Every structure is written in C-alpha cells, then in structure tokens.
Amino acid sequence: MSLVARLDVRREGFSLEVDLTAEPGEVVALLGPNGAGKTTTLRALAGLLRLDGGHITLDGVRLDQLPPEQRRIGVVFQDYLLFPHLSALDNVAFGPRCRHVPKADARRTAQEWLTRVGLAEHVRKKPRQLSGGQAQRVALARALATEPRMLLLDEPLAALDARTRLDTRAHLRGHLAAFGGATVLVTHDPLDALMLADRLVIIEEGRVVQTGDAATITAQPRTDYVARLVGLNLYRGRAEGSTVALPDGFALVTAAEEHGEVFVAFPPSAVALYASRPDGSPRNTWPATVTAVSRHGDALRIELTGPLPVAADVTPAAAVHLGLEPGREVWATVKATEVRAYRAVQ
Amino acid sequence: MTASLATVVCLILGVPLAWVLARQEFPGRRLVRALVTVPLVLPPVVGGVALLLVFGRRGLLGEWLDQTFGVSLPFTTAGVVVAEAFVAMPFLVIAVEGALRGADARFEEAAATLGATRWTAFRRVTLPLIAPGVAAGAVLCWARALGEFGATITFAGNFPGRTQTMPLAVYLALEQDVDAAIVLSLVLLAVSVAILAALRDKWVAP
C-alpha cells in the first residue's frame, strides 16, 4: 500500500508543489510553520481539494480523478468533526454503513473498534459528552473502521491539553504501529513528529525543504525554521579546510575539514559568554550585544546580535554574574570542536 | 389542506434550492437568490397575475402544458397549491439557506472521506443538523400559505369546494354573514397564534 504522489495546487498568492512517498506501515510526518501548505497537502490527498497538476498513486492505482468517497482514505480531522447528532457508536458505524454493511454488522464493527481504543463504556455518548482525548479516539476509530488504504491525520493532538496530549500520543503511536497502510500526519509540533513518525518531511511555503529520519534532521538542519525547531544555531557559508567563510565576512573555525558550500551548526549551549575579551582566546570569538533574554528549561536563552547573530544558553547564575539584559555588550565564544559543518548540496 | 400540500411542494423544491444557494458557487447565484425572494416583496395579486401569464391557458408554459398533457392549472385546486407555494417558498428557502450556512460544510467533507456519496452525506449528516431550521421554515411557509389571499384569488379564483381557501371564505362571508366571518377569522387567528407560540423558542435560540 505504498503512496507515490506529486501534488500541484495553485492559489492566489500561494502555490504548493510537493512530492510525497510513503511505504506500507510507514508513518510520515509533514512538519512546517503555519501556512506552509501542510493541511492543503492533506486535503489534496483526501480528495477534498482539486489538484492543478501532478498525480496521486496508491498501490499503483491512480486516485487523483476519484471523488473522496471512492478513495478509501481515512482522515482524522484537526477538530475531529464527529457528527454531533450521532452517538460515538453510530459515528464509527457511519463508514461501514456507507459501504452498505448491514446495520447490525456495522454496529458490531464499531463496537469492536471503540473497545480497541478503550472507549467500550462510552459508545452511547454523544460527541459533546466526550472529553477531548475521548473524541480524538472516536475520530481515530471512525477513520480506521472504514478499513482505509491510507490514513491521514491533521494535527491529531493540537486540540488537547498538555496532560491528555501525553497519554493520547502514546495511545496513537500504538495504533499507528498496528495500522498496515501508509500514514501521513500533519503537525507543527516537532515533538509529535519525532515521537510518532518514522520519517519527517519539512514543508515551507509550499515546497519540501528537507526530508529524512529524526536523527538526520535534528543533527543537520537545512533551513532556519528546522534549526529553530531542533534548537540549533545555523549558518550557510563556504568552507576552505577548517575555516568557513560566512556571507557577511565573519569566519568560523570547525574541527573537521570540508570544502565548498556548507551549513554550519552548533547548539546554543556551546556558546560561552564573557564580560571582557577572554585571554588566550579560542578562535571563534566575537563581540555581541544582548537583544533578548527568555527562559528555556533550566537555562536562560540569550539572543545576541553582532557580526554573528546567535542564541546562547547560560545558567541563571552566570546571567546574574554577567548582568545579562537587553543592550548589554559581551564577548561570545564557541569551541571549534562544537561547530559542525556539512555539505549544503546533497 | 392546500396549505399543507403547498408546504410539501415547497419542501421538495425549496430544500434542494437552498442547498444549491448555500453550497454551490455558480455564476448568477446572486440573481437566483434575488429571484427567490421576489415573491416576498411582490404584492400577492401581482404574483397571481404573473402566474396567470406563465401558467394560464394562453400563458408561456400553460399553453404547452395544456396541449401536451391536457393539464390546466388556473382555477383548479392544483392552481391554489401552486399560488400558495409561489408566495410561501421564500420563507422556507431563506430559513433553510440560513441554517445551511450556519452548519459546518466540513461535516459533509468528513462524511465523504468515510465513503458517503453527496446524497448520503446530505441525508444522514446535513439534514439532521439543519432539521430545526427546516422545521421552522416549513411552519412559516405553512402559515404564509394558509393566509394567502391575493395570488390565490387572482390565479385560482374562488370556487367553493374547489379553490376557496379560508381567507377567501372570510372575505366572502364578510359581505353576506358577518358572524360567520368573525368565527372563521377567530379560527385562523387561533391557529396562527398557536404556531407562533410553538415556534418562538426556535426563533429565539435556533
């Protein structure tokens, strides 16, 4: 049940051109900022949006000319869209009923699915009587009860509070692992993507900017958005041996050697700040001005401008000691061994 | 009786029309919506004249209907129904269209991904969701049809037992037997008040 799709959707002021593949049993996460085209991609796959070009092939069968009801693609919508006038049971039985399964059989199937998602006691309840987490499970059961060839999830956890989210995520993970077809899931939360997906596809402004497994993407981000997502400082420059020249004239020294166009990345925790120019200075040293200070876990995240705009993590004690506040001028250093360079052109 | 038939006609024609107006994008939608509401502002007598011009024995459609099927609408019970439906339809269409616009179209999309055809989605999802709106529209429609006078008398005339409706009977009775007119009027008043009382809650909190 592998998916091979090229989606071409044009809107006024927006165009989407996305190549997407997913193997049977694989979970692919579409990750990107708001307005990047994630939900548009999902709607195009489901048939709720007409393609302006490209194709959708699932198991070698072209789907893009079929109306949504003939595609057999299960969708879990962001706000679930459970039918408010039907009980949980009838919501789940709706799909089988549409496939002309007799009423009693459809209800038995629905009962089984609701039991499987742990809602056996709630079958008679109307959607408005269910909690957010329960509604999410009903929506999942409803999509799976149609025996779809592919499963699409639009921000499946976005509507939940933090605690429910944790439980539901683990629960969802189990069900996605048990599902035999391809799954495409849309999220703007990197944690959801890392926890649920086998492979990430990063979309920005309607284009795929990076794909890969979680380890590759977190280690080697290729755009500012991804770098911010995984919490790295990221720059692009030209490497000559262990020196990388950045466009604005600044040069960073790296431990390993590389040549040509590269990305350079280092974590904020690798940046050290000093009140005055450090003695016997490490080679990556530059003057910087604090622009913002915010909490980041146990540390403080300091945003700095200067020849190299950078984010640094320091302990609250160090921040007090240095008197870090917006406008304060400091010296920043990064050890060459902390700076990783990797080729920009793959 | 004819009012109920007219309401049924309005439901059969009006609900799909409202769905088209609320859900489909097509050129001239504004014009169609304006045409639907014309009977609201048109004096009913003028509506009756218009119906005569279209369905009359020498009318645009009437002549063809008469020659092909031998059907003639004016001055028949069916004519009464047509006249009442013509005048009352806007009430239903406006109420149902409003309910449809209020209902989330994405429920229909969700139904489609579950394998429902458009018709199934409409019947099993949309219609139950807008049922209060349809009911309110149908009752308004019925009440308007019940009270219809001008278009009916113009298009269908006033033959007792065939095309005479309650308001026509009241008008006639007023000239011959004032007491009978008052009784009939009171019956109509009671029916109207009963309907309004039953519907008030739906208008306040639809």
Coordinates of C-alpha atoms in Angstrom, one line a residue:
Chain A
M1 CA 0.0 0.0 0.0
S2 CA 2.7 2.5 -1.0
L3 CA 1.9 6.0 -1.8
V4 CA 3.6 8.0 -4.6
A5 CA 2.2 11.5 -5.1
R6 CA 3.1 14.7 -6.7
L7 CA 0.7 17.4 -5.6
D8 CA 0.4 20.7 -7.5
V9 CA -2.1 23.1 -6.1
R10 CA -2.2 26.8 -7.1
R11 CA -4.0 29.5 -5.2
E12 CA -3.8 33.3 -5.4
G13 CA -0.6 34.2 -3.7
F14 CA 0.3 30.6 -2.9
S15 CA 1.4 27.5 -4.8
L16 CA 2.0 24.0 -3.5
E17 CA 4.4 21.7 -5.2
V18 CA 5.1 18.6 -3.1
D19 CA 6.5 15.2 -3.9
L20 CA 5.5 12.7 -1.3
T21 CA 6.0 9.0 -0.9
A22 CA 5.1 6.6 1.9
E23 CA 5.7 2.9 2.3
P24 CA 3.1 0.5 3.8
G25 CA 3.2 0.7 7.5
E26 CA 5.3 3.8 7.4
V27 CA 4.4 7.0 9.3
V28 CA 5.4 10.2 7.5
A29 CA 5.1 13.5 9.3
L30 CA 4.6 16.7 7.4
L31 CA 6.1 19.4 9.6
G32 CA 6.2 23.1 8.9
P33 CA 5.2 26.5 10.0
N34 CA 1.6 27.8 9.8
G35 CA 0.6 28.5 6.2
A36 CA 3.3 26.3 4.8
G37 CA 0.7 24.1 3.0
K38 CA 0.6 21.1 5.3
T39 CA -3.2 20.9 5.6
T40 CA -3.5 21.8 1.9
T41 CA -1.4 18.7 1.1
L42 CA -3.6 16.5 3.3
R43 CA -6.8 17.9 1.7
A44 CA -5.4 17.2 -1.7
L45 CA -4.6 13.6 -0.8
A46 CA -8.0 13.1 0.6
G47 CA -9.7 14.5 -2.5
L48 CA -11.3 17.5 -0.7
L49 CA -9.2 19.8 -2.9
R50 CA -8.7 19.5 -6.6
L51 CA -5.2 19.1 -8.0
D52 CA -4.0 21.6 -10.6
G53 CA -1.3 19.2 -11.6
G54 CA 0.5 16.1 -10.6
H55 CA -0.9 12.7 -9.5
I56 CA -1.7 10.5 -6.5
T57 CA -0.9 6.8 -6.9
L58 CA -1.7 4.4 -4.1
D59 CA -0.7 0.8 -4.7
G60 CA -0.3 1.5 -8.4
V61 CA -3.8 2.9 -8.7
R62 CA -4.4 6.5 -9.7
L63 CA -6.6 8.2 -7.2
D64 CA -6.5 11.8 -8.2
Q65 CA -9.5 11.6 -10.5
L66 CA -11.7 9.8 -7.9
P67 CA -14.0 11.7 -5.6
P68 CA -13.1 11.5 -1.9
E69 CA -15.8 8.8 -1.1
Q70 CA -14.2 6.4 -3.5
R71 CA -10.6 6.8 -2.4
R72 CA -10.8 4.8 0.8
I73 CA -8.5 7.1 2.6
G74 CA -9.2 7.5 6.4
V75 CA -9.0 11.1 7.7
V76 CA -8.8 12.3 11.3
F77 CA -9.5 16.0 11.2
Q78 CA -8.0 18.5 13.5
D79 CA -11.2 19.2 15.4
Y80 CA -12.3 15.6 14.7
L81 CA -15.6 16.6 13.1
L82 CA -17.6 13.9 14.9
F83 CA -21.2 14.1 13.8
P84 CA -22.9 15.9 16.7
H85 CA -26.3 14.2 16.3
L86 CA -24.9 10.7 16.3
S87 CA -23.6 8.6 19.3
A88 CA -20.0 7.6 19.4
L89 CA -21.1 4.1 18.1
D90 CA -23.1 5.5 15.2
N91 CA -20.2 7.8 14.3
V92 CA -17.9 4.9 14.0
A93 CA -20.5 2.8 12.2
F94 CA -21.1 5.5 9.7
G95 CA -18.3 4.5 7.4
P96 CA -19.2 0.8 7.2
R97 CA -22.9 1.8 6.7
C98 CA -21.8 3.9 3.7
R99 CA -20.2 0.7 2.3
H100 CA -23.6 -1.0 2.5
V101 CA -22.7 -3.2 5.5
P102 CA -25.9 -4.2 7.3
K103 CA -26.8 -2.1 10.3
A104 CA -26.2 -4.8 12.9
D105 CA -22.8 -5.8 11.4
A106 CA -21.7 -2.1 11.1
R107 CA -22.6 -1.6 14.8
R108 CA -20.6 -4.7 15.8
T109 CA -17.6 -3.5 13.9
A110 CA -18.0 -0.1 15.5
Q111 CA -18.3 -1.7 19.0
E112 CA -15.1 -3.6 18.3
W113 CA -13.2 -0.5 17.3
L114 CA -14.4 1.5 20.2
T115 CA -13.3 -1.3 22.5
R116 CA -9.9 -1.4 20.8
V117 CA -9.4 2.4 21.5
G118 CA -10.5 1.9 25.1
L119 CA -13.9 3.5 24.9
A120 CA -16.2 0.5 25.4
E121 CA -18.2 2.2 28.1
H122 CA -18.8 5.4 26.1
V123 CA -20.4 4.0 23.0
R124 CA -23.8 5.6 23.7
K125 CA -22.5 9.1 24.4
K126 CA -22.9 12.0 22.0
P127 CA -19.7 13.8 20.9
R128 CA -20.4 16.8 23.2
Q129 CA -20.4 14.5 26.2
L130 CA -16.9 13.2 25.4
S131 CA -13.6 14.8 26.6
G132 CA -11.1 16.0 24.1
G133 CA -9.0 12.8 24.4
Q134 CA -12.0 10.6 24.0
A135 CA -13.2 12.5 21.0
Q136 CA -9.8 12.1 19.4
R137 CA -10.0 8.3 19.9
V138 CA -13.5 8.1 18.5
A139 CA -12.3 10.0 15.4
L140 CA -9.4 7.6 15.0
A141 CA -11.7 4.6 15.4
R142 CA -14.1 6.1 12.9
A143 CA -11.4 6.5 10.3
L144 CA -10.0 3.0 10.9
A145 CA -13.4 1.3 10.9
T146 CA -13.6 2.0 7.1
E147 CA -10.6 -0.2 6.6
P148 CA -8.8 2.6 4.8
R149 CA -5.9 2.0 2.4
M150 CA -4.1 5.1 3.8
L151 CA -4.6 7.1 7.0
L152 CA -4.3 10.9 7.1
L153 CA -4.1 12.8 10.4
D154 CA -4.4 16.6 10.6
E155 CA -2.8 18.0 13.8
P156 CA -4.2 15.0 15.7
L157 CA -3.0 16.3 19.1
A158 CA -3.3 20.1 18.7
A159 CA -6.7 20.4 20.3
L160 CA -5.6 18.6 23.5
D161 CA -4.2 20.0 26.8
A162 CA -0.7 19.0 27.8
R163 CA -1.5 16.1 30.0
T164 CA -4.1 14.5 27.7
R165 CA -1.7 15.0 24.9
L166 CA 1.0 12.8 26.5
D167 CA -1.4 9.9 27.0
T168 CA -3.1 10.3 23.6
R169 CA 0.3 10.5 21.9
A170 CA 1.4 7.2 23.3
H171 CA -2.0 5.7 22.5
L172 CA -1.9 7.0 19.0
R173 CA 1.6 5.7 18.5
G174 CA 0.4 2.1 19.3
H175 CA -2.5 2.3 16.8
L176 CA -0.3 3.8 14.0
A177 CA 2.1 0.9 14.5
A178 CA -0.7 -1.6 14.2
F179 CA -2.1 0.0 11.0
G180 CA -0.8 -1.8 7.9
G181 CA -1.2 1.0 5.4
A182 CA 0.8 4.2 4.9
T183 CA 0.1 7.1 7.3
V184 CA 0.6 10.8 6.6
L185 CA 0.4 13.0 9.6
V186 CA 0.5 16.8 9.7
T187 CA 1.8 18.7 12.7
H188 CA 3.6 21.9 13.7
D189 CA 4.9 20.3 16.9
P190 CA 8.3 18.8 16.4
L191 CA 7.8 16.5 19.5
D192 CA 4.7 14.9 17.9
A193 CA 6.6 14.4 14.7
L194 CA 9.6 12.9 16.4
M195 CA 7.5 10.6 18.6
L196 CA 5.0 9.4 16.0
A197 CA 6.8 9.4 12.7
D198 CA 9.4 7.2 11.0
R199 CA 10.3 9.9 8.6
L200 CA 9.9 13.7 8.5
V201 CA 9.0 15.8 5.6
I202 CA 9.6 19.5 6.2
I203 CA 7.4 21.9 4.2
E204 CA 7.9 25.6 3.9
E205 CA 6.0 28.0 1.6
G206 CA 4.5 25.1 -0.3
R207 CA 7.8 23.3 -1.0
V208 CA 9.6 20.4 0.6
V209 CA 12.8 21.8 2.1
Q210 CA 14.1 18.7 3.9
T211 CA 13.2 15.1 4.4
G212 CA 14.8 12.4 6.5
D213 CA 14.6 10.5 9.7
A214 CA 14.5 12.3 13.0
A215 CA 18.3 11.8 13.7
T216 CA 19.4 13.3 10.4
I217 CA 17.1 16.3 10.6
T218 CA 17.9 17.1 14.2
A219 CA 21.7 16.8 13.5
Q220 CA 21.8 18.5 10.2
P221 CA 19.0 21.1 9.7
R222 CA 18.9 22.8 6.3
T223 CA 16.7 25.8 6.9
D224 CA 16.3 28.4 9.7
Y225 CA 12.9 27.0 10.5
V226 CA 14.2 23.5 11.1
A227 CA 17.2 24.8 13.0
R228 CA 15.0 26.8 15.4
L229 CA 12.7 23.7 15.7
V230 CA 15.5 21.5 16.8
G231 CA 17.3 24.3 18.7
L232 CA 20.5 24.9 16.8
N233 CA 22.3 28.0 15.5
L234 CA 22.5 27.5 11.7
Y235 CA 24.5 29.4 9.1
R236 CA 25.4 28.9 5.5
G237 CA 28.9 29.6 4.1
R238 CA 31.8 28.5 2.1
A239 CA 34.3 26.0 3.6
E240 CA 38.0 26.0 2.9
G241 CA 39.6 23.3 5.1
S242 CA 38.6 24.0 8.7
T243 CA 37.5 27.6 8.1
V244 CA 34.0 28.5 6.9
A245 CA 33.5 32.0 5.5
L246 CA 30.0 33.4 6.1
P247 CA 28.5 35.9 3.7
D248 CA 28.8 38.9 6.0
G249 CA 32.6 38.5 6.3
F250 CA 32.7 36.5 9.5
A251 CA 34.6 33.2 9.6
L252 CA 34.0 30.2 11.9
V253 CA 36.6 27.6 12.6
T254 CA 35.5 24.0 12.7
A255 CA 37.2 20.9 13.9
A256 CA 36.6 18.7 10.8
E257 CA 37.6 19.8 7.3
E258 CA 35.1 20.4 4.5
H259 CA 35.1 22.2 1.1
G260 CA 32.6 24.1 -0.8
E261 CA 29.1 25.3 0.2
V262 CA 28.3 24.1 3.7
F263 CA 25.9 24.6 6.6
V264 CA 27.4 25.2 9.9
A265 CA 25.5 24.4 13.1
F266 CA 26.2 24.5 16.8
P267 CA 23.9 24.3 19.8
P268 CA 23.2 27.4 22.0
S269 CA 24.7 25.5 25.0
A270 CA 28.1 25.5 23.2
V271 CA 28.2 29.3 23.2
A272 CA 30.0 30.8 26.2
L273 CA 29.7 34.5 27.2
Y274 CA 32.3 36.7 28.9
A275 CA 32.3 40.2 30.3
S276 CA 35.6 41.0 28.6
R277 CA 37.6 39.5 25.8
P278 CA 38.8 36.1 27.1
D279 CA 42.6 35.6 27.4
G280 CA 44.3 33.0 25.2
S281 CA 41.1 33.3 23.3
P282 CA 39.6 30.4 21.5
R283 CA 39.5 31.1 17.8
N284 CA 35.7 31.7 17.5
T285 CA 35.4 34.8 19.5
W286 CA 33.4 37.9 18.7
P287 CA 31.8 40.9 20.4
A288 CA 28.0 40.7 20.8
T289 CA 25.0 42.7 22.2
V290 CA 22.2 41.1 24.1
T291 CA 18.8 41.7 22.5
A292 CA 16.5 39.4 24.5
V293 CA 16.5 37.0 27.5
S294 CA 14.0 34.3 28.0
R295 CA 13.5 31.1 30.0
H296 CA 14.5 27.9 28.3
G297 CA 14.1 24.8 30.5
D298 CA 16.5 25.2 33.4
A299 CA 18.7 27.6 31.5
L300 CA 18.2 31.1 30.1
R301 CA 18.2 31.6 26.3
I302 CA 20.1 34.8 25.4
E303 CA 19.6 36.2 21.9
L304 CA 22.6 38.2 20.7
T305 CA 23.4 40.4 17.7
G306 CA 26.8 41.3 16.4
P307 CA 28.9 40.0 13.5
L308 CA 27.2 36.6 14.1
P309 CA 23.6 36.7 15.3
V310 CA 23.4 33.8 17.7
A311 CA 21.4 32.2 20.5
A312 CA 23.2 31.2 23.7
D313 CA 22.1 29.2 26.7
V314 CA 23.6 30.1 30.1
T315 CA 22.8 29.2 33.7
P316 CA 20.8 31.8 35.6
A317 CA 23.8 32.2 38.0
A318 CA 26.0 33.2 35.1
A319 CA 23.4 35.5 33.7
V320 CA 23.3 37.4 37.1
H321 CA 27.0 37.4 37.3
L322 CA 27.4 38.9 33.8
G323 CA 24.4 41.2 34.3
L324 CA 22.8 40.0 31.1
E325 CA 19.9 42.2 30.0
P326 CA 19.0 43.7 26.6
G327 CA 21.6 46.2 25.5
R328 CA 24.5 44.6 27.5
E329 CA 27.7 44.1 25.5
V330 CA 29.6 40.9 25.9
W331 CA 32.1 38.6 24.2
A332 CA 30.9 35.3 22.8
T333 CA 33.0 32.2 22.1
V334 CA 32.4 28.8 20.6
K335 CA 34.9 25.9 20.6
A336 CA 35.8 24.7 17.2
T337 CA 35.0 21.1 18.3
E338 CA 31.4 22.1 18.9
V339 CA 30.9 23.5 15.4
R340 CA 29.7 21.0 12.8
A341 CA 29.9 21.7 9.1
Y342 CA 28.0 19.6 6.5
R343 CA 27.5 20.0 2.7
A344 CA 24.7 22.3 1.6
V345 CA 24.2 20.5 -1.7
Q346 CA 23.2 16.9 -1.2
Chain B
M1 CA -55.3 21.4 3.4
T2 CA -54.0 23.2 0.3
A3 CA -51.6 25.0 2.7
S4 CA -50.1 21.6 3.7
L5 CA -49.8 20.5 0.1
A6 CA -48.1 23.8 -0.7
T7 CA -45.7 23.3 2.1
V8 CA -44.8 19.8 0.8
V9 CA -44.2 21.3 -2.6
C10 CA -42.1 24.0 -1.1
L11 CA -40.0 21.4 0.9
I12 CA -39.4 19.3 -2.2
L13 CA -38.4 22.2 -4.3
G14 CA -37.0 24.6 -1.7
V15 CA -34.6 22.5 0.3
P16 CA -32.5 21.5 -2.7
L17 CA -32.7 25.0 -4.0
A18 CA -31.5 26.3 -0.6
W19 CA -28.6 23.7 -0.7
V20 CA -27.6 24.9 -4.1
L21 CA -27.6 28.5 -3.0
A22 CA -25.7 27.8 0.2
R23 CA -23.1 25.3 -1.1
Q24 CA -22.5 25.7 -4.8
E25 CA -20.6 28.5 -6.5
F26 CA -22.1 29.4 -9.9
P27 CA -22.4 32.5 -12.0
G28 CA -25.7 34.3 -11.4
R29 CA -26.1 33.0 -7.9
R30 CA -27.0 36.4 -6.6
L31 CA -29.6 36.8 -9.4
V32 CA -31.2 33.4 -8.4
R33 CA -31.2 34.4 -4.8
A34 CA -32.9 37.7 -5.7
L35 CA -35.5 35.9 -7.8
V36 CA -36.3 33.6 -4.9
T37 CA -37.1 36.5 -2.7
V38 CA -39.1 38.4 -5.3
P39 CA -42.5 36.9 -4.1
L40 CA -41.7 38.4 -0.6
V41 CA -41.8 41.9 -1.9
L42 CA -44.3 41.5 -4.8
P43 CA -47.9 42.3 -3.9
P44 CA -49.6 38.8 -4.0
V45 CA -52.1 40.0 -6.6
V46 CA -49.2 40.8 -8.9
G47 CA -47.8 37.3 -8.2
G48 CA -51.2 35.9 -9.2
V49 CA -51.1 37.9 -12.5
A50 CA -47.6 36.6 -13.1
L51 CA -48.7 33.1 -12.5
L52 CA -51.6 33.6 -14.9
L53 CA -49.2 34.9 -17.6
V54 CA -47.0 31.8 -17.2
F55 CA -49.4 29.0 -16.4
G56 CA -52.6 30.5 -17.9
R57 CA -54.4 28.7 -20.8
R58 CA -52.6 31.1 -23.1
G59 CA -49.6 31.5 -20.9
L60 CA -45.9 30.8 -21.7
L61 CA -45.9 27.3 -20.1
G62 CA -49.7 26.9 -19.7
E63 CA -50.4 26.6 -23.4
W64 CA -47.7 23.9 -23.8
L65 CA -48.9 22.1 -20.6
D66 CA -52.5 22.2 -21.9
Q67 CA -51.7 20.9 -25.3
T68 CA -49.2 18.2 -24.3
F69 CA -50.7 16.8 -21.1
G70 CA -54.1 18.4 -21.1
V71 CA -53.3 19.9 -17.8
S72 CA -54.6 23.3 -17.0
L73 CA -53.7 24.9 -13.6
P74 CA -55.7 28.1 -13.3
F75 CA -58.9 27.9 -11.4
T76 CA -58.3 24.4 -10.0
T77 CA -57.2 23.1 -6.6
A78 CA -53.8 22.4 -8.0
G79 CA -53.7 26.0 -9.0
V80 CA -54.4 27.0 -5.4
V81 CA -51.4 24.9 -4.3
V82 CA -49.2 26.5 -7.0
A83 CA -50.2 30.0 -6.0
E84 CA -49.6 29.4 -2.3
A85 CA -46.3 27.6 -2.9
F86 CA -45.2 30.5 -5.1
V87 CA -45.8 33.0 -2.3
A88 CA -44.7 30.9 0.6
M89 CA -41.5 29.4 -0.9
P90 CA -39.1 32.3 0.0
F91 CA -39.8 31.8 3.7
L92 CA -38.6 28.2 3.5
V93 CA -35.7 28.8 1.2
I94 CA -34.4 31.7 3.4
A95 CA -34.7 29.7 6.6
V96 CA -33.1 26.6 5.2
E97 CA -30.3 28.5 3.4
G98 CA -29.5 30.3 6.7
A99 CA -29.4 27.0 8.6
L100 CA -27.1 25.5 5.9
R101 CA -24.8 28.4 6.1
G102 CA -24.7 28.1 9.9
A103 CA -23.9 24.3 9.6
D104 CA -20.2 23.5 9.1
A105 CA -19.7 22.3 5.5
R106 CA -16.7 20.3 6.7
F107 CA -19.1 17.7 8.2
E108 CA -20.0 16.8 4.6
E109 CA -16.3 16.5 3.8
A110 CA -15.8 14.2 6.8
A111 CA -18.7 12.1 5.6
A112 CA -17.2 11.9 2.1
T113 CA -13.9 10.6 3.5
L114 CA -15.9 7.9 5.2
G115 CA -17.4 6.8 1.9
A116 CA -20.6 8.7 1.8
T117 CA -21.9 10.0 -1.5
R118 CA -23.1 13.6 -1.6
W119 CA -26.7 12.4 -1.3
T120 CA -25.9 10.1 1.7
A121 CA -23.9 12.9 3.4
F122 CA -26.8 15.3 2.9
R123 CA -29.4 12.9 4.1
R124 CA -27.6 11.4 7.1
V125 CA -25.4 14.3 8.2
T126 CA -26.5 17.7 6.9
L127 CA -30.3 17.3 7.1
P128 CA -30.3 16.2 10.8
L129 CA -28.0 19.1 11.6
I130 CA -30.3 21.7 9.9
A131 CA -33.6 20.0 10.9
P132 CA -34.6 22.8 13.3
G133 CA -34.1 25.3 10.5
V134 CA -36.1 23.2 8.1
A135 CA -38.9 22.8 10.6
A136 CA -39.1 26.5 11.4
G137 CA -39.0 27.3 7.6
A138 CA -41.7 24.7 6.9
V139 CA -44.0 26.1 9.6
L140 CA -43.5 29.7 8.5
C141 CA -44.1 28.5 4.9
W142 CA -47.3 26.7 6.0
A143 CA -48.6 29.8 7.9
R144 CA -48.0 32.0 4.9
A145 CA -49.7 29.6 2.6
L146 CA -52.7 29.3 5.0
G147 CA -53.1 33.1 4.9
E148 CA -52.6 33.5 1.2
F149 CA -55.2 35.6 -0.5
G150 CA -54.2 37.8 -3.4
A151 CA -52.3 35.3 -5.6
T152 CA -54.9 32.6 -4.9
I153 CA -57.9 34.7 -5.9
T154 CA -56.1 36.0 -9.0
F155 CA -54.8 32.7 -10.2
A156 CA -57.3 30.2 -8.9
G157 CA -60.4 32.1 -8.4
N158 CA -62.9 31.5 -5.6
F159 CA -65.0 28.4 -6.3
P160 CA -66.4 26.9 -3.1
G161 CA -65.2 23.4 -2.5
R162 CA -62.6 23.6 -5.3
T163 CA -60.4 26.7 -4.9
Q164 CA -62.0 28.5 -2.0
T165 CA -59.4 28.9 0.9
M166 CA -60.1 30.1 4.4
P167 CA -59.2 33.7 3.8
L168 CA -61.3 33.8 0.6
A169 CA -64.2 32.4 2.6
V170 CA -63.7 35.0 5.3
Y171 CA -63.8 37.8 2.7
L172 CA -66.9 36.4 1.1
A173 CA -68.6 35.8 4.4
L174 CA -67.9 39.4 5.4
E175 CA -70.2 40.6 2.7
Q176 CA -73.1 38.2 3.5
D177 CA -72.8 36.9 7.1
V178 CA -70.6 39.0 9.4
D179 CA -70.9 36.5 12.3
A180 CA -69.6 33.6 10.1
A181 CA -66.7 35.8 9.0
I182 CA -65.8 36.5 12.6
V183 CA -65.9 32.9 13.5
L184 CA -63.7 31.9 10.6
S185 CA -61.3 34.8 11.4
L186 CA -61.1 33.6 15.0
V187 CA -60.2 30.1 13.9
L188 CA -57.4 31.5 11.7
L189 CA -56.2 33.7 14.5
A190 CA -56.1 30.8 16.9
V191 CA -54.2 28.6 14.5
S192 CA -51.7 31.4 13.8
V193 CA -51.1 32.2 17.5
A194 CA -50.7 28.5 18.3
I195 CA -48.0 28.2 15.6
L196 CA -46.2 31.3 16.7
A197 CA -46.2 30.2 20.3
A198 CA -44.8 26.8 19.4
L199 CA -42.1 28.3 17.3
R200 CA -41.0 31.2 19.5
D201 CA -38.3 29.2 21.2
K202 CA -36.8 28.1 17.9
W203 CA -36.6 31.7 16.7
V204 CA -35.0 33.0 19.9
A205 CA -32.5 30.2 20.1
P206 CA -32.3 28.4 16.8

